[in-house]
PDB file of C-alpha atoms and ligand atoms in Angstrom:
ATOM      1  CA  MET A 655      -7.669  -2.715 -45.526  1.00  0.00           C
ATOM      2  CA  LYS A 656      -7.690  -3.609 -49.367  1.00  0.00           C
ATOM      3  CA  ARG A 657     -10.614  -1.304 -49.545  1.00  0.00           C
ATOM      4  CA  LEU A 658      -7.914   1.366 -47.915  1.00  0.00           C
ATOM      5  CA  LEU A 659      -4.896   0.857 -49.086  1.00  0.00           C
ATOM      6  CA  GLU A 660      -6.437   1.231 -53.085  1.00  0.00           C
ATOM      7  CA  THR A 661      -8.604   4.723 -52.584  1.00  0.00           C
ATOM      8  CA  LEU A 662      -4.624   5.588 -51.021  1.00  0.00           C
ATOM      9  CA  VAL A 663      -2.993   4.737 -54.434  1.00  0.00           C
ATOM     10  CA  GLU A 664      -5.745   6.772 -56.241  1.00  0.00           C
ATOM     11  CA  ASN A 665      -5.358   9.525 -54.001  1.00  0.00           C
ATOM     12  CA  ASN A 666      -0.987   9.686 -54.469  1.00  0.00           C
ATOM     13  CA  ARG A 667      -0.679   8.667 -57.661  1.00  0.00           C
ATOM     14  CA  GLU A 668      -0.885  12.613 -59.208  1.00  0.00           C
ATOM     15  CA  ILE A 669       1.579  13.140 -56.440  1.00  0.00           C
ATOM     16  CA  THR A 670       4.457  11.199 -58.356  1.00  0.00           C
ATOM     17  CA  LYS A 671       4.383  13.880 -60.873  1.00  0.00           C
ATOM     18  CA  LYS A 672       6.510  16.332 -58.575  1.00  0.00           C
ATOM     19  CA  GLY A 673       9.354  14.218 -57.720  1.00  0.00           C
ATOM     20  CA  ASN A 674      11.539  12.594 -59.756  1.00  0.00           C
ATOM     21  CA  LEU A 675      13.732   9.648 -60.370  1.00  0.00           C
ATOM     22  CA  ALA A 676      17.108   9.165 -59.022  1.00  0.00           C
ATOM     23  CA  SER A 677      19.634  10.322 -61.314  1.00  0.00           C
ATOM     24  CA  TYR A 678      22.928   9.628 -60.337  1.00  0.00           C
ATOM     25  CA  ILE A 679      22.994   5.906 -60.350  1.00  0.00           C
ATOM     26  CA  PRO A 680      22.181   6.075 -64.026  1.00  0.00           C
ATOM     27  CA  GLU A 681      20.243   2.310 -64.481  1.00  0.00           C
ATOM     28  CA  LEU A 682      17.694   3.514 -61.722  1.00  0.00           C
ATOM     29  CA  LEU A 683      16.557   6.856 -64.834  1.00  0.00           C
ATOM     30  CA  ASN A 684      14.789   2.715 -65.753  1.00  0.00           C
ATOM     31  CA  ALA A 685      12.170   2.793 -63.553  1.00  0.00           C
ATOM     32  CA  ASP A 686       8.729   4.401 -64.973  1.00  0.00           C
ATOM     33  CA  LYS A 687       8.217   7.123 -62.197  1.00  0.00           C
ATOM     34  CA  ASN A 688       3.930   6.906 -61.888  1.00  0.00           C
ATOM     35  CA  ASP A 689       4.862   3.833 -60.403  1.00  0.00           C
ATOM     36  CA  LEU A 690       2.684   3.763 -57.234  1.00  0.00           C
ATOM     37  CA  GLY A 691       2.514   0.414 -54.398  1.00  0.00           C
ATOM     38  CA  VAL A 692       1.917   0.340 -50.804  1.00  0.00           C
ATOM     39  CA  ALA A 693       1.845  -3.379 -49.334  1.00  0.00           C
ATOM     40  CA  VAL A 694       0.842  -4.058 -44.941  1.00  0.00           C
ATOM     41  CA  ILE A 695       1.509  -7.259 -43.430  1.00  0.00           C
ATOM     42  CA  THR A 696      -0.225  -7.658 -40.491  1.00  0.00           C
ATOM     43  CA  LEU A 697       0.683 -10.227 -37.111  1.00  0.00           C
ATOM     44  CA  ASP A 698      -1.608 -12.725 -38.331  1.00  0.00           C
ATOM     45  CA  GLY A 699       0.768 -12.454 -41.064  1.00  0.00           C
ATOM     46  CA  LYS A 700      -2.174 -11.732 -43.196  1.00  0.00           C
ATOM     47  CA  VAL A 701      -0.401  -9.854 -46.597  1.00  0.00           C
ATOM     48  CA  HIS A 702      -3.245  -7.078 -47.238  1.00  0.00           C
ATOM     49  CA  SER A 703      -1.406  -4.293 -51.066  1.00  0.00           C
ATOM     50  CA  ALA A 704      -2.490  -2.686 -53.978  1.00  0.00           C
ATOM     51  CA  GLY A 705      -1.581  -0.454 -56.282  1.00  0.00           C
ATOM     52  CA  ASP A 706       1.974  -1.321 -58.470  1.00  0.00           C
ATOM     53  CA  CYS A 707       2.735  -4.455 -55.654  1.00  0.00           C
ATOM     54  CA  SER A 708       4.680  -6.563 -58.194  1.00  0.00           C
ATOM     55  CA  LYS A 709       6.548  -4.934 -59.495  1.00  0.00           C
ATOM     56  CA  LYS A 710      10.632  -5.104 -58.880  1.00  0.00           C
ATOM     57  CA  PHE A 711      13.033  -2.034 -57.331  1.00  0.00           C
ATOM     58  CA  THR A 712      16.939  -1.951 -55.074  1.00  0.00           C
ATOM     59  CA  MET A 713      16.381  -2.049 -51.533  1.00  0.00           C
ATOM     60  CA  GLN A 714      19.181   0.561 -51.638  1.00  0.00           C
ATOM     61  CA  SER A 715      19.441   2.287 -48.253  1.00  0.00           C
ATOM     62  CA  ILE A 716      16.568  -0.609 -47.365  1.00  0.00           C
ATOM     63  CA  SER A 717      19.748  -2.882 -46.786  1.00  0.00           C
ATOM     64  CA  LYS A 718      21.319  -0.157 -44.434  1.00  0.00           C
ATOM     65  CA  VAL A 719      18.970  -2.226 -41.744  1.00  0.00           C
ATOM     66  CA  VAL A 720      20.267  -5.228 -43.046  1.00  0.00           C
ATOM     67  CA  SER A 721      24.689  -4.711 -42.665  1.00  0.00           C
ATOM     68  CA  LEU A 722      22.464  -3.181 -38.952  1.00  0.00           C
ATOM     69  CA  ILE A 723      21.455  -6.050 -37.832  1.00  0.00           C
ATOM     70  CA  LEU A 724      23.753  -8.054 -39.635  1.00  0.00           C
ATOM     71  CA  ALA A 725      27.524  -6.472 -37.886  1.00  0.00           C
ATOM     72  CA  ILE A 726      25.289  -6.887 -34.823  1.00  0.00           C
ATOM     73  CA  GLN A 727      24.752  -9.837 -34.606  1.00  0.00           C
ATOM     74  CA  ASP A 728      27.923 -10.654 -35.232  1.00  0.00           C
ATOM     75  CA  ASN A 729      30.256  -8.164 -33.299  1.00  0.00           C
ATOM     76  CA  GLY A 730      28.222  -7.477 -30.692  1.00  0.00           C
ATOM     77  CA  LYS A 731      26.617  -3.525 -29.864  1.00  0.00           C
ATOM     78  CA  GLU A 732      29.246  -2.341 -28.080  1.00  0.00           C
ATOM     79  CA  ARG A 733      31.961  -3.422 -31.194  1.00  0.00           C
ATOM     80  CA  VAL A 734      30.051  -1.602 -34.184  1.00  0.00           C
ATOM     81  CA  PHE A 735      28.748   1.112 -31.868  1.00  0.00           C
ATOM     82  CA  GLU A 736      32.984   2.035 -31.608  1.00  0.00           C
ATOM     83  CA  LYS A 737      32.214   1.878 -34.830  1.00  0.00           C
ATOM     84  CA  VAL A 738      29.472   4.117 -36.073  1.00  0.00           C
ATOM     85  CA  GLY A 739      27.752   6.501 -34.184  1.00  0.00           C
ATOM     86  CA  MET A 740      23.773   7.273 -33.457  1.00  0.00           C
ATOM     87  CA  GLU A 741      23.098   9.905 -33.959  1.00  0.00           C
ATOM     88  CA  PRO A 742      21.173  11.920 -36.286  1.00  0.00           C
ATOM     89  CA  THR A 743      22.642  14.757 -39.264  1.00  0.00           C
ATOM     90  CA  GLY A 744      20.986  16.506 -40.524  1.00  0.00           C
ATOM     91  CA  ASP A 745      23.066  16.427 -43.853  1.00  0.00           C
ATOM     92  CA  SER A 746      22.236  14.332 -46.522  1.00  0.00           C
ATOM     93  CA  PHE A 747      22.657  10.835 -46.578  1.00  0.00           C
ATOM     94  CA  ASN A 748      25.869  10.289 -48.707  1.00  0.00           C
ATOM     95  CA  SER A 749      27.297  13.602 -46.435  1.00  0.00           C
ATOM     96  CA  ILE A 750      31.148  14.202 -47.339  1.00  0.00           C
ATOM     97  CA  VAL A 751      31.331  16.760 -44.071  1.00  0.00           C
ATOM     98  CA  ASN A 752      30.538  14.561 -41.714  1.00  0.00           C
ATOM     99  CA  LEU A 753      33.919  12.532 -41.786  1.00  0.00           C
ATOM    100  CA  GLU A 754      35.674  15.819 -42.492  1.00  0.00           C
ATOM    101  CA  ILE A 755      34.828  18.595 -40.744  1.00  0.00           C
ATOM    102  CA  LYS A 756      32.213  17.155 -37.923  1.00  0.00           C
ATOM    103  CA  GLN A 757      33.109  14.351 -36.679  1.00  0.00           C
ATOM    104  CA  LYS A 758      36.663  12.802 -37.921  1.00  0.00           C
ATOM    105  CA  VAL A 759      36.434   9.866 -37.552  1.00  0.00           C
ATOM    106  CA  LYS A 760      33.096   8.105 -37.159  1.00  0.00           C
ATOM    107  CA  PRO A 761      30.058   8.355 -39.377  1.00  0.00           C
ATOM    108  CA  TYR A 762      27.281   9.732 -37.602  1.00  0.00           C
ATOM    109  CA  ASN A 763      25.192   6.053 -37.560  1.00  0.00           C
ATOM    110  CA  PRO A 764      24.716   3.960 -39.388  1.00  0.00           C
ATOM    111  CA  MET A 765      21.533   5.220 -42.316  1.00  0.00           C
ATOM    112  CA  ILE A 766      24.456   7.600 -44.168  1.00  0.00           C
ATOM    113  CA  ASN A 767      26.870   6.094 -46.651  1.00  0.00           C
ATOM    114  CA  ALA A 768      29.751   5.924 -44.656  1.00  0.00           C
ATOM    115  CA  GLY A 769      27.734   4.531 -41.699  1.00  0.00           C
ATOM    116  CA  ALA A 770      27.166   1.360 -43.411  1.00  0.00           C
ATOM    117  CA  ILE A 771      29.931   0.729 -45.420  1.00  0.00           C
ATOM    118  CA  ALA A 772      31.924   0.509 -41.728  1.00  0.00           C
ATOM    119  CA  THR A 773      28.883  -1.763 -40.670  1.00  0.00           C
ATOM    120  CA  THR A 774      28.713  -3.351 -44.731  1.00  0.00           C
ATOM    121  CA  ALA A 775      32.493  -4.175 -43.525  1.00  0.00           C
ATOM    122  CA  LEU A 776      32.585  -5.616 -40.263  1.00  0.00           C
ATOM    123  CA  ILE A 777      30.118  -8.535 -41.292  1.00  0.00           C
ATOM    124  CA  TYR A 778      31.974 -11.679 -40.846  1.00  0.00           C
ATOM    125  CA  GLY A 779      32.894 -14.652 -43.873  1.00  0.00           C
ATOM    126  CA  VAL A 780      36.360 -16.499 -44.841  1.00  0.00           C
ATOM    127  CA  SER A 781      35.349 -14.765 -48.687  1.00  0.00           C
ATOM    128  CA  GLU A 782      33.224 -11.880 -50.258  1.00  0.00           C
ATOM    129  CA  GLU A 783      31.402 -14.457 -51.334  1.00  0.00           C
ATOM    130  CA  GLU A 784      30.646 -15.245 -48.123  1.00  0.00           C
ATOM    131  CA  LYS A 785      29.658 -12.213 -46.707  1.00  0.00           C
ATOM    132  CA  PHE A 786      27.122 -11.687 -49.765  1.00  0.00           C
ATOM    133  CA  GLU A 787      25.209 -15.264 -49.487  1.00  0.00           C
ATOM    134  CA  LYS A 788      24.673 -13.589 -45.689  1.00  0.00           C
ATOM    135  CA  ILE A 789      23.551 -10.690 -46.678  1.00  0.00           C
ATOM    136  CA  LEU A 790      20.806 -12.608 -48.858  1.00  0.00           C
ATOM    137  CA  ASN A 791      20.122 -15.036 -47.339  1.00  0.00           C
ATOM    138  CA  PHE A 792      19.495 -13.484 -44.307  1.00  0.00           C
ATOM    139  CA  THR A 793      16.726 -11.027 -47.104  1.00  0.00           C
ATOM    140  CA  ARG A 794      15.225 -13.440 -48.380  1.00  0.00           C
ATOM    141  CA  LYS A 795      14.722 -15.057 -45.004  1.00  0.00           C
ATOM    142  CA  VAL A 796      12.895 -12.208 -43.048  1.00  0.00           C
ATOM    143  CA  THR A 797      11.494 -12.251 -45.772  1.00  0.00           C
ATOM    144  CA  GLY A 798      10.713 -15.621 -46.761  1.00  0.00           C
ATOM    145  CA  ASN A 799      10.877 -14.782 -50.657  1.00  0.00           C
ATOM    146  CA  ASN A 800      13.310 -17.107 -52.144  1.00  0.00           C
ATOM    147  CA  ASP A 801      13.138 -16.119 -54.436  1.00  0.00           C
ATOM    148  CA  ILE A 802      15.067 -12.292 -53.782  1.00  0.00           C
ATOM    149  CA  ASP A 803      18.596 -11.685 -55.717  1.00  0.00           C
ATOM    150  CA  ILE A 804      20.647  -8.934 -57.479  1.00  0.00           C
ATOM    151  CA  ASN A 805      20.009  -7.510 -59.725  1.00  0.00           C
ATOM    152  CA  LYS A 806      23.173  -7.161 -62.070  1.00  0.00           C
ATOM    153  CA  SER A 807      22.073  -3.790 -64.141  1.00  0.00           C
ATOM    154  CA  VAL A 808      22.257  -1.919 -61.428  1.00  0.00           C
ATOM    155  CA  TYR A 809      24.795  -2.951 -59.134  1.00  0.00           C
ATOM    156  CA  LYS A 810      27.085  -2.881 -62.445  1.00  0.00           C
ATOM    157  CA  SER A 811      25.595   0.872 -63.018  1.00  0.00           C
ATOM    158  CA  GLU A 812      26.518   1.584 -58.463  1.00  0.00           C
ATOM    159  CA  LYS A 813      30.370   0.296 -59.170  1.00  0.00           C
ATOM    160  CA  LEU A 814      30.651   2.552 -62.583  1.00  0.00           C
ATOM    161  CA  THR A 815      29.507   5.064 -60.431  1.00  0.00           C
ATOM    162  CA  GLY A 816      29.922   4.663 -57.000  1.00  0.00           C
ATOM    163  CA  ASP A 817      33.624   7.029 -56.154  1.00  0.00           C
ATOM    164  CA  ARG A 818      31.678   9.832 -53.997  1.00  0.00           C
ATOM    165  CA  ASN A 819      31.202   5.903 -52.184  1.00  0.00           C
ATOM    166  CA  ARG A 820      34.879   4.795 -52.430  1.00  0.00           C
ATOM    167  CA  TYR A 821      36.165   8.094 -51.110  1.00  0.00           C
ATOM    168  CA  LEU A 822      33.889   7.701 -48.607  1.00  0.00           C
ATOM    169  CA  ALA A 823      35.548   4.788 -47.760  1.00  0.00           C
ATOM    170  CA  TYR A 824      38.770   5.156 -48.316  1.00  0.00           C
ATOM    171  CA  TYR A 825      38.847   8.374 -45.408  1.00  0.00           C
ATOM    172  CA  LEU A 826      36.942   5.562 -43.268  1.00  0.00           C
ATOM    173  CA  LYS A 827      40.243   3.280 -43.973  1.00  0.00           C
ATOM    174  CA  SER A 828      42.270   6.298 -43.447  1.00  0.00           C
ATOM    175  CA  ASN A 829      41.150   6.647 -40.274  1.00  0.00           C
ATOM    176  CA  ASN A 830      41.137   2.936 -39.773  1.00  0.00           C
ATOM    177  CA  THR A 831      37.225   2.119 -38.686  1.00  0.00           C
ATOM    178  CA  ILE A 832      37.113   0.288 -41.372  1.00  0.00           C
ATOM    179  CA  ASP A 833      39.590  -2.393 -42.283  1.00  0.00           C
ATOM    180  CA  GLY A 834      40.589  -5.176 -44.865  1.00  0.00           C
ATOM    181  CA  ASP A 835      40.145  -5.059 -48.521  1.00  0.00           C
ATOM    182  CA  VAL A 836      38.102  -1.002 -49.815  1.00  0.00           C
ATOM    183  CA  GLU A 837      37.150  -2.857 -52.783  1.00  0.00           C
ATOM    184  CA  ASP A 838      35.781  -6.099 -51.358  1.00  0.00           C
ATOM    185  CA  ILE A 839      34.502  -3.914 -49.112  1.00  0.00           C
ATOM    186  CA  LEU A 840      32.665  -1.473 -51.067  1.00  0.00           C
ATOM    187  CA  ASP A 841      31.845  -4.033 -53.229  1.00  0.00           C
ATOM    188  CA  LEU A 842      29.686  -6.233 -50.073  1.00  0.00           C
ATOM    189  CA  TYR A 843      28.507  -3.007 -50.423  1.00  0.00           C
ATOM    190  CA  PHE A 844      27.530  -1.683 -54.173  1.00  0.00           C
ATOM    191  CA  LYS A 845      26.270  -5.700 -54.022  1.00  0.00           C
ATOM    192  CA  GLN A 846      23.711  -5.161 -50.760  1.00  0.00           C
ATOM    193  CA  CYS A 847      22.195  -1.945 -52.223  1.00  0.00           C
ATOM    194  CA  SER A 848      20.922  -3.668 -55.451  1.00  0.00           C
ATOM    195  CA  ILE A 849      19.049  -6.829 -53.944  1.00  0.00           C
ATOM    196  CA  GLU A 850      16.039  -6.042 -55.734  1.00  0.00           C
ATOM    197  CA  VAL A 851      13.266  -6.588 -54.015  1.00  0.00           C
ATOM    198  CA  ASN A 852       8.431  -5.616 -54.086  1.00  0.00           C
ATOM    199  CA  CYS A 853       7.159  -4.129 -51.326  1.00  0.00           C
ATOM    200  CA  ILE A 854       5.312  -6.726 -49.705  1.00  0.00           C
ATOM    201  CA  ASP A 855       9.219  -8.385 -49.467  1.00  0.00           C
ATOM    202  CA  ILE A 856      10.010  -4.612 -47.337  1.00  0.00           C
ATOM    203  CA  ALA A 857       6.438  -4.847 -45.479  1.00  0.00           C
ATOM    204  CA  LYS A 858       7.713  -8.791 -44.142  1.00  0.00           C
ATOM    205  CA  PHE A 859      10.782  -8.207 -43.018  1.00  0.00           C
ATOM    206  CA  ALA A 860       8.800  -4.390 -41.937  1.00  0.00           C
ATOM    207  CA  SER A 861       6.417  -7.078 -40.006  1.00  0.00           C
ATOM    208  CA  MET A 862       9.834  -9.279 -38.932  1.00  0.00           C
ATOM    209  CA  LEU A 863      10.609  -5.803 -36.897  1.00  0.00           C
ATOM    210  CA  ALA A 864       7.140  -5.031 -35.775  1.00  0.00           C
ATOM    211  CA  ASN A 865       6.924  -8.037 -33.787  1.00  0.00           C
ATOM    212  CA  ASP A 866      10.186  -7.741 -31.538  1.00  0.00           C
ATOM    213  CA  GLY A 867      12.056 -10.171 -34.444  1.00  0.00           C
ATOM    214  CA  ILE A 868       9.731 -12.362 -34.595  1.00  0.00           C
ATOM    215  CA  LEU A 869       8.148 -13.712 -38.595  1.00  0.00           C
ATOM    216  CA  PRO A 870       4.263 -13.254 -38.112  1.00  0.00           C
ATOM    217  CA  TRP A 871       3.990 -16.481 -40.220  1.00  0.00           C
ATOM    218  CA  SER A 872       6.287 -18.915 -38.958  1.00  0.00           C
ATOM    219  CA  GLY A 873       7.003 -17.360 -35.209  1.00  0.00           C
ATOM    220  CA  GLU A 874      10.741 -18.606 -35.493  1.00  0.00           C
ATOM    221  CA  ARG A 875      12.817 -15.936 -34.243  1.00  0.00           C
ATOM    222  CA  VAL A 876      15.433 -14.242 -36.543  1.00  0.00           C
ATOM    223  CA  ILE A 877      17.082 -11.239 -34.284  1.00  0.00           C
ATOM    224  CA  SER A 878      16.932 -10.756 -30.966  1.00  0.00           C
ATOM    225  CA  ARG A 879      14.581  -8.220 -29.362  1.00  0.00           C
ATOM    226  CA  GLU A 880      17.731  -5.253 -28.926  1.00  0.00           C
ATOM    227  CA  VAL A 881      18.270  -5.873 -31.998  1.00  0.00           C
ATOM    228  CA  SER A 882      15.218  -4.780 -32.776  1.00  0.00           C
ATOM    229  CA  ARG A 883      14.187  -2.931 -31.191  1.00  0.00           C
ATOM    230  CA  ILE A 884      17.621  -0.516 -31.697  1.00  0.00           C
ATOM    231  CA  VAL A 885      17.879  -1.568 -34.986  1.00  0.00           C
ATOM    232  CA  LYS A 886      13.851   0.198 -35.138  1.00  0.00           C
ATOM    233  CA  THR A 887      15.652   3.272 -32.561  1.00  0.00           C
ATOM    234  CA  ILE A 888      18.217   4.218 -35.625  1.00  0.00           C
ATOM    235  CA  MET A 889      15.481   4.594 -37.966  1.00  0.00           C
ATOM    236  CA  VAL A 890      13.614   6.701 -36.701  1.00  0.00           C
ATOM    237  CA  THR A 891      16.872   9.076 -36.065  1.00  0.00           C
ATOM    238  CA  CYS A 892      17.527   8.557 -38.879  1.00  0.00           C
ATOM    239  CA  GLY A 893      16.053   6.516 -41.742  1.00  0.00           C
ATOM    240  CA  MET A 894      14.794   9.148 -43.940  1.00  0.00           C
ATOM    241  CA  TYR A 895      17.926  10.999 -44.765  1.00  0.00           C
ATOM    242  CA  ASP A 896      17.490  15.043 -44.021  1.00  0.00           C
ATOM    243  CA  ALA A 897      13.995  14.785 -43.008  1.00  0.00           C
ATOM    244  CA  SER A 898      13.505  12.076 -40.335  1.00  0.00           C
ATOM    245  CA  GLY A 899      12.200  14.117 -37.617  1.00  0.00           C
ATOM    246  CA  LYS A 900       9.756  15.369 -39.199  1.00  0.00           C
ATOM    247  CA  PHE A 901       8.892  12.996 -40.792  1.00  0.00           C
ATOM    248  CA  ALA A 902       8.467  11.227 -36.838  1.00  0.00           C
ATOM    249  CA  VAL A 903       6.579  14.319 -35.393  1.00  0.00           C
ATOM    250  CA  HIS A 904       4.444  13.665 -39.573  1.00  0.00           C
ATOM    251  CA  ILE A 905       4.552   9.765 -39.999  1.00  0.00           C
ATOM    252  CA  GLY A 906       6.318   9.052 -36.186  1.00  0.00           C
ATOM    253  CA  ILE A 907       6.763   5.307 -37.599  1.00  0.00           C
ATOM    254  CA  PRO A 908       9.781   3.550 -37.209  1.00  0.00           C
ATOM    255  CA  ALA A 909      11.058   3.575 -41.558  1.00  0.00           C
ATOM    256  CA  LYS A 910      14.002   3.624 -43.843  1.00  0.00           C
ATOM    257  CA  SER A 911      14.501   4.794 -47.202  1.00  0.00           C
ATOM    258  CA  GLY A 912      15.902   3.904 -50.630  1.00  0.00           C
ATOM    259  CA  VAL A 913      16.815   6.443 -53.598  1.00  0.00           C
ATOM    260  CA  GLY A 914      14.850   3.536 -55.523  1.00  0.00           C
ATOM    261  CA  GLY A 915      11.669   4.770 -53.813  1.00  0.00           C
ATOM    262  CA  GLY A 916      10.714   1.817 -51.139  1.00  0.00           C
ATOM    263  CA  ILE A 917      10.350   2.824 -48.013  1.00  0.00           C
ATOM    264  CA  MET A 918       9.791   0.107 -44.808  1.00  0.00           C
ATOM    265  CA  ALA A 919       7.890   1.193 -41.947  1.00  0.00           C
ATOM    266  CA  ALA A 920       7.300  -1.001 -39.028  1.00  0.00           C
ATOM    267  CA  VAL A 921       4.476   0.285 -36.605  1.00  0.00           C
ATOM    268  CA  PRO A 922       5.834  -2.287 -32.977  1.00  0.00           C
ATOM    269  CA  LYS A 923       3.539  -4.428 -32.868  1.00  0.00           C
ATOM    270  CA  ARG A 924       0.580  -3.394 -35.514  1.00  0.00           C
ATOM    271  CA  MET A 925       2.293  -4.025 -38.563  1.00  0.00           C
ATOM    272  CA  GLY A 926       4.473  -3.687 -41.521  1.00  0.00           C
ATOM    273  CA  ILE A 927       4.840  -1.288 -44.500  1.00  0.00           C
ATOM    274  CA  GLY A 928       6.059  -1.885 -48.016  1.00  0.00           C
ATOM    275  CA  VAL A 929       5.713   0.998 -50.376  1.00  0.00           C
ATOM    276  CA  TYR A 930       7.129   2.298 -53.730  1.00  0.00           C
ATOM    277  CA  GLY A 931       6.989   4.888 -55.655  1.00  0.00           C
ATOM    278  CA  PRO A 932      10.015   5.348 -57.910  1.00  0.00           C
ATOM    279  CA  SER A 933       9.467   9.383 -57.976  1.00  0.00           C
ATOM    280  CA  LEU A 934      11.557  11.013 -54.960  1.00  0.00           C
ATOM    281  CA  ASP A 935      11.295  14.489 -53.517  1.00  0.00           C
ATOM    282  CA  LYS A 936      14.822  16.652 -52.935  1.00  0.00           C
ATOM    283  CA  LYS A 937      15.446  14.234 -49.616  1.00  0.00           C
ATOM    284  CA  GLY A 938      15.745  11.291 -52.018  1.00  0.00           C
ATOM    285  CA  ASN A 939      12.774   9.973 -50.123  1.00  0.00           C
ATOM    286  CA  SER A 940      10.037   8.262 -52.591  1.00  0.00           C
ATOM    287  CA  ILE A 941       6.708  11.509 -53.063  1.00  0.00           C
ATOM    288  CA  ALA A 942       4.218   9.790 -53.084  1.00  0.00           C
ATOM    289  CA  GLY A 943       4.842   7.195 -51.039  1.00  0.00           C
ATOM    290  CA  THR A 944       6.061   9.854 -47.906  1.00  0.00           C
ATOM    291  CA  HIS A 945       1.769  10.938 -48.390  1.00  0.00           C
ATOM    292  CA  ILE A 946       0.164   7.426 -48.451  1.00  0.00           C
ATOM    293  CA  LEU A 947       2.138   6.255 -45.219  1.00  0.00           C
ATOM    294  CA  LYS A 948       1.255   9.960 -43.368  1.00  0.00           C
ATOM    295  CA  GLU A 949      -2.691   9.702 -44.921  1.00  0.00           C
ATOM    296  CA  LEU A 950      -2.433   5.046 -43.385  1.00  0.00           C
ATOM    297  CA  SER A 951      -0.845   6.499 -40.063  1.00  0.00           C
ATOM    298  CA  ASP A 952      -3.820   9.627 -39.658  1.00  0.00           C
ATOM    299  CA  GLU A 953      -6.461   6.580 -40.954  1.00  0.00           C
ATOM    300  CA  LEU A 954      -4.911   4.007 -38.669  1.00  0.00           C
ATOM    301  CA  ASP A 955      -3.771   6.052 -35.172  1.00  0.00           C
ATOM    302  CA  LEU A 956      -0.156   3.896 -36.128  1.00  0.00           C
ATOM    303  CA  SER A 957       2.387   7.353 -34.944  1.00  0.00           C
ATOM    304  CA  ILE A 958       4.280   5.517 -31.721  1.00  0.00           C
ATOM    305  CA  PHE A 959       4.500   9.315 -29.774  1.00  0.00           C
TER     306      PHE A 959
HETATM  307  N1  LIG B1702      23.622   2.590 -53.668  1.00  0.00           N
HETATM  308  C1  LIG B1702      23.195   4.321 -53.268  1.00  0.00           C
HETATM  309  C2  LIG B1702      24.503   4.567 -52.332  1.00  0.00           C
HETATM  310  O1  LIG B1702      25.271   4.037 -52.028  1.00  0.00           O
HETATM  311  C3  LIG B1702      22.532   4.059 -51.725  1.00  0.00           C
HETATM  312  C4  LIG B1702      22.256   5.291 -51.030  1.00  0.00           C
HETATM  313  C5  LIG B1702      20.132   5.588 -50.831  1.00  0.00           C
HETATM  314  O2  LIG B1702      19.310   4.667 -51.497  1.00  0.00           O
HETATM  315  O3  LIG B1702      20.013   6.775 -49.776  1.00  0.00           O
HETATM  316  O4  LIG B1702      24.146   6.226 -53.181  1.00  0.00           O
END
């Protein structure tokens, strides 16, 4: 496995040149465009990795999986899907059109920004600090890494430049889709996006999803089988922005990407995969990371379809 991963990194390193770093969050421009890494955790808990696997990056949209899980655990799936839909959009992740013209009140799904702001708003806690602790502690638990923390510079950068998310959140509030203080909810959303991980961390997270909610390395159940199933299904239909259909056809693995360059992919009953490559394609997915997943899927016959 290690040899295969090393070959994949080697073969796809050149592709990083064809994409671009995300620039709309200025701090993300500090990443190294050539970085590329991949980690696989099989369900016996074994870790295989290659390339720039210890490089840290912010979860960005991968954190939408965390807020969806916590929102369902705190509220039940009925209440969550009263507030957020479960249909793919075909539009970009931060699209305003979806809300204003197409559906008006309910964001299309929990993997676009509006939907994630709505699920983040549903997380219980007596204070904003407590809610963030919950998000952070959950992430630490499912990655088995207690050192995980927020990248303060990225957080500040997001908060300073996040006006589009501000627009989405105030629009949701005006329609009573979210309750509470909009700035507090946004602050929590910016913080969850700024949690810093590496490839191995997200591969571990994915291995828990692949294992139906049980941590492969300890046998502990952290989410129910049903929540794990719902999350993986939404990852298939909506996890790769408006390239989710193409990704399902060519790669066929439940996955969620983030503009920090990470892709978290869960192969049911087989393995968790984490890929990092901050050079992105036009849809916002790691350009070389997607290629690695394609080759890995072909090589090991990973498509669920
Ligand atoms: N923090 C980013 C935003 O809200 C996340 C976007 C992403 O990774 O897709 O714009």
